[in-house]
Short mmCIF file of C-alpha atoms and ligand atoms in Angstrom, two decimals:
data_model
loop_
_atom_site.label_atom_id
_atom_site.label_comp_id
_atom_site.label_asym_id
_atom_site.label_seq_id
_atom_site.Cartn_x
_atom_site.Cartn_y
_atom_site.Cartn_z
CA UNK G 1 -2.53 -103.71 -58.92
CA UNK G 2 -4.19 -104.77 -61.77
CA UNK G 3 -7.69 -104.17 -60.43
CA UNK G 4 -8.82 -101.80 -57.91
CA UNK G 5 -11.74 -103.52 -55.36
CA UNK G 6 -14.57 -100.50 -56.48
CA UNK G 7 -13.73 -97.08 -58.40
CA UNK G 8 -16.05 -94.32 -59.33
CA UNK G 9 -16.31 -93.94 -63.65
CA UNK G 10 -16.01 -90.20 -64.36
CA UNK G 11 -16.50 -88.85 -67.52
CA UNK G 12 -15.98 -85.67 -68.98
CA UNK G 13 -19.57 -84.68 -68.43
CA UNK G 14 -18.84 -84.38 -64.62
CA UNK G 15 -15.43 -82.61 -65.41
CA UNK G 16 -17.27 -79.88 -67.50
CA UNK G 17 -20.19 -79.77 -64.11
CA UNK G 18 -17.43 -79.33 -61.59
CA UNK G 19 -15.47 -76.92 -64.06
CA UNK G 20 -18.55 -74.78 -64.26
CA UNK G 21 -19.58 -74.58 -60.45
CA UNK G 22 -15.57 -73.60 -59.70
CA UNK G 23 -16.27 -70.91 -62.55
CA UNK G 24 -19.53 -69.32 -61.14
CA UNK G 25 -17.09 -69.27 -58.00
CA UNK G 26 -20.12 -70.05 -55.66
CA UNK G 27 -19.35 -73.17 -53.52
CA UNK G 28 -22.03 -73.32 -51.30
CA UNK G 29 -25.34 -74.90 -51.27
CA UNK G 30 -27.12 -73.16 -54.28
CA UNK G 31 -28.91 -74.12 -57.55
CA UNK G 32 -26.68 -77.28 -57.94
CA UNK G 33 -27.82 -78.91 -55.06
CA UNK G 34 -32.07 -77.82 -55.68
CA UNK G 35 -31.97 -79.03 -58.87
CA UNK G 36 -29.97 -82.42 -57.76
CA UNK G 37 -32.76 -82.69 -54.68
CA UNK G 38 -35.59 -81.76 -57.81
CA UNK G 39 -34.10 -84.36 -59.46
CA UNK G 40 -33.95 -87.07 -57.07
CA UNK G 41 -37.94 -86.19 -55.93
CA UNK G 42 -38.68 -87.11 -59.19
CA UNK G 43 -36.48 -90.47 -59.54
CA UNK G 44 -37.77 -91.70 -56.05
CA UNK G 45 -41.13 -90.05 -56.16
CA UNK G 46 -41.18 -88.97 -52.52
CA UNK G 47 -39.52 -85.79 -50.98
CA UNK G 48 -35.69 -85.81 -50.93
CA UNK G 49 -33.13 -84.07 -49.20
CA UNK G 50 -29.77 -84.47 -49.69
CA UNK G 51 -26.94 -83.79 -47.02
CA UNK G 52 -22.95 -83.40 -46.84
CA UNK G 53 -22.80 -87.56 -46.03
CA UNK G 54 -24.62 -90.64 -45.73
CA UNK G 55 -23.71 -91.03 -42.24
CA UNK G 56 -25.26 -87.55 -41.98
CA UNK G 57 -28.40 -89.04 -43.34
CA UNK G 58 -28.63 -91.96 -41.22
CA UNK G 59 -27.97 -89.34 -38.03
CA UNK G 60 -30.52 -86.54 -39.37
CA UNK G 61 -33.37 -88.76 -39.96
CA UNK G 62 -32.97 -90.50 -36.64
CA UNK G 63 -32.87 -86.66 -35.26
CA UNK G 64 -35.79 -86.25 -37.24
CA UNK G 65 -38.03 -88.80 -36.15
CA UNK G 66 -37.33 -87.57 -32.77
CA UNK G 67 -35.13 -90.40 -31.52
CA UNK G 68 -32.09 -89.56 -29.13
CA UNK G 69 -30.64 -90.13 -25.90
CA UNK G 70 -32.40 -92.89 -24.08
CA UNK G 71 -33.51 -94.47 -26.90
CA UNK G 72 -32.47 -97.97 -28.52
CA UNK G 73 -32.04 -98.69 -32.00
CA UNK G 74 -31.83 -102.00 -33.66
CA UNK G 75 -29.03 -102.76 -36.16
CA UNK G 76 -27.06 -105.30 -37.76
CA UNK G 77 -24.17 -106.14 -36.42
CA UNK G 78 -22.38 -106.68 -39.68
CA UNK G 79 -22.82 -102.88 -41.30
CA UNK G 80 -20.01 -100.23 -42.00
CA UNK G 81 -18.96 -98.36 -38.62
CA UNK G 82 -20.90 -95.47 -40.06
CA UNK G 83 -24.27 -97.02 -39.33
CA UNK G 84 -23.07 -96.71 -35.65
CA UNK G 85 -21.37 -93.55 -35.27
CA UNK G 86 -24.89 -91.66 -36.97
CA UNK G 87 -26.85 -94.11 -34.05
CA UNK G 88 -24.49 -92.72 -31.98
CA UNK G 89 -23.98 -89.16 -32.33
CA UNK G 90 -27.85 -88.62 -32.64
CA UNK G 91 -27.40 -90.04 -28.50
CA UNK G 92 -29.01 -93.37 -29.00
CA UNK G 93 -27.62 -96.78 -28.46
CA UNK G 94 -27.11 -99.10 -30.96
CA UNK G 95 -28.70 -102.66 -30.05
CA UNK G 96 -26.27 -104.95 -31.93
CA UNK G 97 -28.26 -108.20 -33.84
CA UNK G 98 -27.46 -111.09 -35.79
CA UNK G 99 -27.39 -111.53 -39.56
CA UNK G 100 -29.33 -114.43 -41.61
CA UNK G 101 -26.48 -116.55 -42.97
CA UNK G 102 -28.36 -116.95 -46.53
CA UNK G 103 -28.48 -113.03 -47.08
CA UNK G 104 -26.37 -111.34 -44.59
CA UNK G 105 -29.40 -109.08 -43.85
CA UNK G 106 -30.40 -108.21 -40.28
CA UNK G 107 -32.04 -111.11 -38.50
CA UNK G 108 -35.97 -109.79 -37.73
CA UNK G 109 -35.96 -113.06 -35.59
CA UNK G 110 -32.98 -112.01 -33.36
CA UNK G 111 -34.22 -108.06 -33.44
CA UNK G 112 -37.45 -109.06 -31.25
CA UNK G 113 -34.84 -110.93 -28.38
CA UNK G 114 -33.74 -107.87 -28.17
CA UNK G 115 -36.55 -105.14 -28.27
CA UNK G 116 -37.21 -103.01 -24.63
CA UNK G 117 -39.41 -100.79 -23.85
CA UNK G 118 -37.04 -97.78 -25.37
CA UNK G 119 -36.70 -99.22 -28.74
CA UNK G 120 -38.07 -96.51 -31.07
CA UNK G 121 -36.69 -97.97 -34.23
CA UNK G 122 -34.98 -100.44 -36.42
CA UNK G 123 -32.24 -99.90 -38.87
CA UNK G 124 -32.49 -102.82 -41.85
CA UNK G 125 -28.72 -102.22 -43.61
CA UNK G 126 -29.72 -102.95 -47.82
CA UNK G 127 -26.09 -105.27 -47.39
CA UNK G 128 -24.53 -105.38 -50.69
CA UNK G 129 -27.87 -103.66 -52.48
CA UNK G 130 -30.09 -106.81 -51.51
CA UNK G 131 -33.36 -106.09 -49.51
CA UNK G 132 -34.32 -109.80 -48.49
CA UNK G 133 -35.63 -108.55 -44.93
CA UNK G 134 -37.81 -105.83 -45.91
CA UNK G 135 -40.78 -106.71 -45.73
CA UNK G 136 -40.40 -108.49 -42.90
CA UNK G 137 -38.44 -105.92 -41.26
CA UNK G 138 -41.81 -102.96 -42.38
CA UNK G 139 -44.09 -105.36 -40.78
CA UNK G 140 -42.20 -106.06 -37.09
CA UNK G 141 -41.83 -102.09 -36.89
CA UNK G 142 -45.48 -102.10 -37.58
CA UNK G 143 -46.45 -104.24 -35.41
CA UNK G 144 -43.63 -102.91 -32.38
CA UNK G 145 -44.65 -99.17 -33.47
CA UNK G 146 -41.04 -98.78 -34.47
CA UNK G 147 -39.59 -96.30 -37.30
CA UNK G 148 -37.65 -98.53 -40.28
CA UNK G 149 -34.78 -96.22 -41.13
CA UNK G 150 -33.20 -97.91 -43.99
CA UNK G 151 -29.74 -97.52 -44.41
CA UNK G 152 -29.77 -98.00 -48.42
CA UNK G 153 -26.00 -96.79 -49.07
CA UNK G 154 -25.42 -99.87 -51.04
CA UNK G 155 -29.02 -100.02 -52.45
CA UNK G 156 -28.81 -96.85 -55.23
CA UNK G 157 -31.18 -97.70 -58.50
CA UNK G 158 -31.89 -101.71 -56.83
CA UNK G 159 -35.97 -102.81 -56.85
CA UNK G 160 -37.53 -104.63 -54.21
CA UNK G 161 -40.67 -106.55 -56.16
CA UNK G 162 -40.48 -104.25 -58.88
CA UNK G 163 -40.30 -101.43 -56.43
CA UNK G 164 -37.52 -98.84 -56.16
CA UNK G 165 -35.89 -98.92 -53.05
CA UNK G 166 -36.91 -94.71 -51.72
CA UNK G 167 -39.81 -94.82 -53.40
CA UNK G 168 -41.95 -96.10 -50.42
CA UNK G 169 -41.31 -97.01 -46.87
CA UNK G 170 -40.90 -95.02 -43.68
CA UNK G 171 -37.49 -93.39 -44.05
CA UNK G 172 -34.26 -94.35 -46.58
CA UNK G 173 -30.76 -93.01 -46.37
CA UNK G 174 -28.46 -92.94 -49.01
CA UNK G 175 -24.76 -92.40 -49.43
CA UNK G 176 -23.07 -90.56 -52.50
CA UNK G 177 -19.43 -91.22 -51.22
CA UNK G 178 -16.48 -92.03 -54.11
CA UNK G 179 -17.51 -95.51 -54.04
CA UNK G 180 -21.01 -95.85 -54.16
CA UNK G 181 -23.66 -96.97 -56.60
CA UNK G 182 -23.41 -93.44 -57.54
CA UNK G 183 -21.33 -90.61 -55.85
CA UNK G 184 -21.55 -86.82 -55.82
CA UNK G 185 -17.81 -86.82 -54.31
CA UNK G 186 -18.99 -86.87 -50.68
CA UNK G 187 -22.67 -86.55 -50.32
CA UNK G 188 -25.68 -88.65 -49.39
CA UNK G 189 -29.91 -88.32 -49.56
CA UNK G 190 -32.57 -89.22 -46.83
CA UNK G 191 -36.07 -89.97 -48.55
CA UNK G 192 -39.14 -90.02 -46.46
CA UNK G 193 -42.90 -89.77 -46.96
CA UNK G 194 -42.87 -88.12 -43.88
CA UNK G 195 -43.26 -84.40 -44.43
CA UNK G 196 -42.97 -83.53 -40.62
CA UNK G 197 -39.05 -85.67 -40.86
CA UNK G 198 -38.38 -83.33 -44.09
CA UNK G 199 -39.26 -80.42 -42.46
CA UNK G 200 -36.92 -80.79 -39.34
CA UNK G 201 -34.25 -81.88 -41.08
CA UNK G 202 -34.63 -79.01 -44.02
CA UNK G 203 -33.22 -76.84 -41.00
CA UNK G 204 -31.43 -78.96 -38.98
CA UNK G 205 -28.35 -79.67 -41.98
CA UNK G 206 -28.18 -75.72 -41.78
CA UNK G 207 -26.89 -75.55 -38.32
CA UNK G 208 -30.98 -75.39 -37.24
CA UNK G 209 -31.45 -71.53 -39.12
CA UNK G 210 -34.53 -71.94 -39.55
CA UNK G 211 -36.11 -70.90 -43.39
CA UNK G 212 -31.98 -71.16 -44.67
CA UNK G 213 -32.50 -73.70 -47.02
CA UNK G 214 -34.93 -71.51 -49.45
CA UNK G 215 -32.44 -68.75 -48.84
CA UNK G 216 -29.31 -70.52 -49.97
CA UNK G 217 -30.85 -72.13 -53.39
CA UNK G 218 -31.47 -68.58 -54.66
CA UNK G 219 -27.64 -67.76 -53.70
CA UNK G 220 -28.45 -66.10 -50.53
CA UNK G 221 -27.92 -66.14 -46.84
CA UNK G 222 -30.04 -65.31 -43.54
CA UNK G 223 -28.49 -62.62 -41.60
CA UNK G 224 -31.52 -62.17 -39.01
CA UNK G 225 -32.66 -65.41 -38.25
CA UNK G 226 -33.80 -67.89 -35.38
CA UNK G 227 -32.47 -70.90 -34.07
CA UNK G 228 -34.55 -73.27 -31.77
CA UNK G 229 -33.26 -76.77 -32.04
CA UNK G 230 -29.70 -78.50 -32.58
CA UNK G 231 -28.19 -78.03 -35.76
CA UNK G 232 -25.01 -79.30 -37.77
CA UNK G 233 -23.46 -78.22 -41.03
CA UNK G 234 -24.61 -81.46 -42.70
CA UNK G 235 -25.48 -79.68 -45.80
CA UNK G 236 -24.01 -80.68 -49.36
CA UNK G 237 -22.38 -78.13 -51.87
CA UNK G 238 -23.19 -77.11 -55.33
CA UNK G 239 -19.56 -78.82 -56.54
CA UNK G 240 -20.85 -82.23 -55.43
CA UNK G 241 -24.19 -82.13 -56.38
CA UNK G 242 -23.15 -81.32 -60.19
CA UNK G 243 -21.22 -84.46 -59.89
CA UNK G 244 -23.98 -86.32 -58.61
CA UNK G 245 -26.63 -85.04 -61.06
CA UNK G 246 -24.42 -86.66 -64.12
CA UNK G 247 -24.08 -89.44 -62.03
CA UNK G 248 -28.49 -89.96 -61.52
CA UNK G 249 -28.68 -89.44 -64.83
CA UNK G 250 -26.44 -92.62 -66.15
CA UNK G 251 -27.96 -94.86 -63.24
CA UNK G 252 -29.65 -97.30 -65.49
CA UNK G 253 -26.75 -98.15 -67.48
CA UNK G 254 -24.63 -98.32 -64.19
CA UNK G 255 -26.67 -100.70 -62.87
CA UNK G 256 -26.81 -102.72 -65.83
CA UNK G 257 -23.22 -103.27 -65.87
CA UNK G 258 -23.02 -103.94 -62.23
CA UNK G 259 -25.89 -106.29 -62.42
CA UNK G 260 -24.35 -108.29 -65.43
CA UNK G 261 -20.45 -108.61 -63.46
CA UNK G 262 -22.36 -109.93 -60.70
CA UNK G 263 -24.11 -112.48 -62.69
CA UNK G 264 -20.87 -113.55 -64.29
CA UNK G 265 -19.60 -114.07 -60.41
CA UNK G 266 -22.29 -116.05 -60.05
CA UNK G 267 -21.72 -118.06 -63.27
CA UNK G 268 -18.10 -118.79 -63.07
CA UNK G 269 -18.37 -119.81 -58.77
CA UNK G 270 -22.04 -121.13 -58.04
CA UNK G 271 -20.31 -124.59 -58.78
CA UNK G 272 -17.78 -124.20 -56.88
CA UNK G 273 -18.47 -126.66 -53.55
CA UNK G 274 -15.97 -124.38 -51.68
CA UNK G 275 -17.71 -121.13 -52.04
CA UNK G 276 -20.70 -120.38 -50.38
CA UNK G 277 -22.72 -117.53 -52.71
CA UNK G 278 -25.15 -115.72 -50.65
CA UNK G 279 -29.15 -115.43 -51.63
CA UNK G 280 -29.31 -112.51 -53.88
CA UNK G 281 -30.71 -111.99 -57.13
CA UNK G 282 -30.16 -109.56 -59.73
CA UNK G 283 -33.26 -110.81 -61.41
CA UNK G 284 -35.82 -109.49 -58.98
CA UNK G 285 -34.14 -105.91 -59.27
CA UNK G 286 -31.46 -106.49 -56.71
CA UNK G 287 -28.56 -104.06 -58.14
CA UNK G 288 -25.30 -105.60 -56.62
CA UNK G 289 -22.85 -103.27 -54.89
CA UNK G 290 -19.91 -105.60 -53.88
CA UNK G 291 -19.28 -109.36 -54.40
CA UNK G 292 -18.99 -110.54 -51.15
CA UNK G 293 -18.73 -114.40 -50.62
CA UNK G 294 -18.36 -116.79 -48.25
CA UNK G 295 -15.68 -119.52 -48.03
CA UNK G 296 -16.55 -121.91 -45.64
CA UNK G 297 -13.59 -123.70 -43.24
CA UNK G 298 -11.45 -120.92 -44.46
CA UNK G 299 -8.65 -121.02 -42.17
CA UNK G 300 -6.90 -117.73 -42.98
CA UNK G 301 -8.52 -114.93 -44.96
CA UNK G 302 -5.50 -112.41 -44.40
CA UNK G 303 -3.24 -115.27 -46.54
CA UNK G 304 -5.95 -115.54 -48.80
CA UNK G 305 -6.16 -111.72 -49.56
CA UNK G 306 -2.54 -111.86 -49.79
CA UNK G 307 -1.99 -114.18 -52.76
CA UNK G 308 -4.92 -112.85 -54.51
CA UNK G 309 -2.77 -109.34 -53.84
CA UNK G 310 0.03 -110.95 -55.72
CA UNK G 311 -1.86 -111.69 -59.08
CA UNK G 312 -2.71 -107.83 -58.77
CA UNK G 313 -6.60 -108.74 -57.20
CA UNK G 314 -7.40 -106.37 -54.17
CA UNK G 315 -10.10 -107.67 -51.94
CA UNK G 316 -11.77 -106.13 -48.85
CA UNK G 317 -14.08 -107.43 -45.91
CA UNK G 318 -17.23 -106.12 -45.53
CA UNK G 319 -17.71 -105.70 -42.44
CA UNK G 320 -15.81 -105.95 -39.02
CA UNK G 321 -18.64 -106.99 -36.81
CA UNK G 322 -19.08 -104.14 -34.55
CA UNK G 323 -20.48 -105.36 -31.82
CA UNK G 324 -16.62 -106.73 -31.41
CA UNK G 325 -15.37 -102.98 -31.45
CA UNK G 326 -14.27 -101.10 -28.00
CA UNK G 327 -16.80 -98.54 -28.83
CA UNK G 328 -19.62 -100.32 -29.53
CA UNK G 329 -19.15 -103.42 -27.38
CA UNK G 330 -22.04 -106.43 -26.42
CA UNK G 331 -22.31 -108.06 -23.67
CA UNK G 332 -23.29 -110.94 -25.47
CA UNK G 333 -22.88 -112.59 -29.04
CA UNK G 334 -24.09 -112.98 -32.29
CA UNK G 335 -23.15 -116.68 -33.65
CA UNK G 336 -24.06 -116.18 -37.02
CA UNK G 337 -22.06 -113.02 -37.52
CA UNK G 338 -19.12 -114.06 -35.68
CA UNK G 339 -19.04 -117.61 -37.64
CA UNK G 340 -19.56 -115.94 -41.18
CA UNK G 341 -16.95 -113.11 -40.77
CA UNK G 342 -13.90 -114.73 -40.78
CA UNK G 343 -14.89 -116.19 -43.67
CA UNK G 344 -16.16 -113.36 -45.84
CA UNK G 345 -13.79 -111.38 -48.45
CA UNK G 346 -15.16 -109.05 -50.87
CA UNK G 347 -14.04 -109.20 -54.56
CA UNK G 348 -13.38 -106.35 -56.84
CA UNK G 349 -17.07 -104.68 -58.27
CA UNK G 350 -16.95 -101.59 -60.07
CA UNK G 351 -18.54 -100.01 -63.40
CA UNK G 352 -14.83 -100.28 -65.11
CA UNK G 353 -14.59 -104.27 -65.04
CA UNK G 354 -15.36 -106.29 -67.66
CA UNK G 355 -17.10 -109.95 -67.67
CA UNK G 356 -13.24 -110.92 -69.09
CA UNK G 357 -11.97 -109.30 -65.91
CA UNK G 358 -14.26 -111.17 -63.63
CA UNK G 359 -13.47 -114.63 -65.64
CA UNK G 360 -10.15 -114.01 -64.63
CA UNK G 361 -10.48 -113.05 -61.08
CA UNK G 362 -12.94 -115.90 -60.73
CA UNK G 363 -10.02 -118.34 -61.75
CA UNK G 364 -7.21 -117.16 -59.77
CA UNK G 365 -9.70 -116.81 -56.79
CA UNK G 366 -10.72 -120.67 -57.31
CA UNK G 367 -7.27 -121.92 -57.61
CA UNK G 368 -6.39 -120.11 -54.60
CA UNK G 369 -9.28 -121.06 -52.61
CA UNK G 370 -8.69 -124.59 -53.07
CA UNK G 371 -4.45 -124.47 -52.15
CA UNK G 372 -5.57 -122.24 -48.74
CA UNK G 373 -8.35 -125.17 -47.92
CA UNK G 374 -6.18 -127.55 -48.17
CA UNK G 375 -2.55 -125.79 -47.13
CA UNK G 376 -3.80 -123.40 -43.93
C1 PLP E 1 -21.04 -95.81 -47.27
C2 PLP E 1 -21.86 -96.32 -46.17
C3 PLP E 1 -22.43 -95.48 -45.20
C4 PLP E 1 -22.08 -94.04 -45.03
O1 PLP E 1 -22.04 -93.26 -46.12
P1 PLP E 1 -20.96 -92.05 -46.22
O2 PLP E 1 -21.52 -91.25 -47.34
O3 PLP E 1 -19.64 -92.66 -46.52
O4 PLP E 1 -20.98 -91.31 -44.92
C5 PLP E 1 -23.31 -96.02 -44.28
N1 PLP E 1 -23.60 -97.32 -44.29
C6 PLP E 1 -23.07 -98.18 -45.18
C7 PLP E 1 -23.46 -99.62 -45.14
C8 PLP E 1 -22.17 -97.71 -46.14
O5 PLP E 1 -21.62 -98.57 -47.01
#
């Protein structure tokens, strides 16, 4: 291939971190990760706590807000599986809902069909780093007395009106997997202003032993302890957090770069009648992770995704609806999402590409487009 769809940039600065953790041979969860969690306190401004994934966010700070079995949750359809298995695994359902076709965020308007009287929160998904329905999302769980637990995985270093998405709000949860805006290896971050969600959750990454945390960062352990609640072994280790804390510390520049390919997507297809660009914009703050478009009437995506293969351009789709997956199954559906995704495909986004590789991808992708419009 001769792009790759989204790739982490490494540099020797997290080569000489990791080298130095496998030196001190201590592994666990120790200074690396307190002074990562320091860190990202002081980036978002609210408490932080960072965890072995960001699905193990997402399920943590639903644990933490006290939401499980018998509960509903509200979430876009058209999210990663992850979103689902943390809804999931924390016991509550998932309540699948429609997407707005302009911004492919969750539709508020199709969340209140579908509230009961044992929803107890709403999950907006940040899709592709935008955060169109916030507000409107932070004002229905207002007024429905729901919790808004973002999932933000795509929304690392993007601003909502000049405000840093995890630096207000009820609850964020952020991913640090190999692909993300940033990545510790495997790792992710909830960020609340809730101190009683911080608390719980503090323990409940340890396997629920209770006071561990404060233990482990001065390179200790509890041997007599207590355990009253559930617990998992969600926390993250001191190799991945030294990657991550190079990573927080080049997140301006990262976004830069990922803001200015996105803008050249924009500039090479917004004229383009047979692409459909979706309402985003990198100048309000909106730090792109993927390029997903739409092309409208497409009539096969998988021959589309092949060609493209063949000039060396991988391309993904973001997301399989899940509400159409065995597990996760509705008993009704969502028009918008099941129109829009087979007609989605993601092109390649990453901090390596250049505007010259975008130029080019844009052209092949164009001349493609066109032949599978008019071919089948
Ligand atoms: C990556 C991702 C997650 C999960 O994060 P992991 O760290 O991979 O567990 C959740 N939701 C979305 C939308 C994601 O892209």
């Amino acid at each position: 291939m001769k792009y790759r769809l989204s790739q982490p940039e490494i540099s020797n600065e997290e080569v000489e971190a990791v080298t130095n953790v496998l030196r001190s041979e201590f592994f666990g969860m120790g200074k690396e990760v307190q002074a990562f969690e320091n860190e990202l306190s002081d980036f978002f401004g609210l408490q932080t706590l960072c965890v072995s994934t960001g699905t193990a966010a997402v399920q943590l700070a639903l644990t933490g807000a006290g939401i499980g079995p018998g509960d509903e949750v509200l979430v876009p359809s058209l999210t990663y599986v992850a979103t689902y298995q943390a809804i999931s695994a924390s016991g509550a359902k998932p309540v699948s809902c429609d997407v707005d076709p302009e911004t492919l965020q969750i539709s508020v308007a199709d969340a209140e069909n579908r509230l009961s009287s044992d929803t107890k929160a709403i999950i907006p998904v940040y899709f592709a780093g935008a955060t169109n329905c916030l507000d409107q999302v932070e004002k229905f769980g207002t007024a429905n007395k729901l919790r808004v637990i973002a999932d933000a995985a795509h929304a690392f270093g993007s601003y909502h009106n000049q405000n840093l998405v995890g630096s207000f709000g009820d609850i964020n949860c952020f991913s640090f997997d190999g692909i993300k805006n940033i990545t510790s290896g495997e790792g992710g971050c909830i960020v609340t202003n809730d101190p009683a969600i911080i608390d719980r959750i503090r323990d409940a990454r340890l396997l629920g032993v209770i006071g561990d945390s404060k233990n482990r960062y001065l390179n200790q352990r509890s041997w007599d302890f207590d355990v009253k609640a559930q617990g998992w072994r969600y926390h993250m280790s001191d190799i991945f957090a030294s990657i991550g804390r190079v990573q927080l510390k080049n997140i301006d520049s990262k976004s830069l770069v990922r803001k200015n390919l996105f803008d050249q997507y924009v500039k090479n297809l917004k004229n383009n009648s047979r692409i459909k660009l979706f309402n985003w914009k990198t100048e309000e703050g909106m730090v792109p992770h993927i390029a997903v478009v739409q092309v409208p009437g497409l009539k096969n995506r998988n021959a589309l995704r092949e060609e493209l293969e063949a000039f060396g351009i991988p391309t993904g789709v973001h997301y399989k609806p899940n509400h159409l997956l065995s597990f996760y199954r509705s008993n009704y559906s969502l028009p918008v999402t099941e129109k829009i995704y087979p007609e989605i495909i993601t092109l390649p986004l990453h901090t390596k590409l250049t505007t010259y590789d975008v130029d080019d991808i844009c052209e092949i992708f164009s001349t493609i487009v066109e032949k599978n419009l008019i071919d089948g």
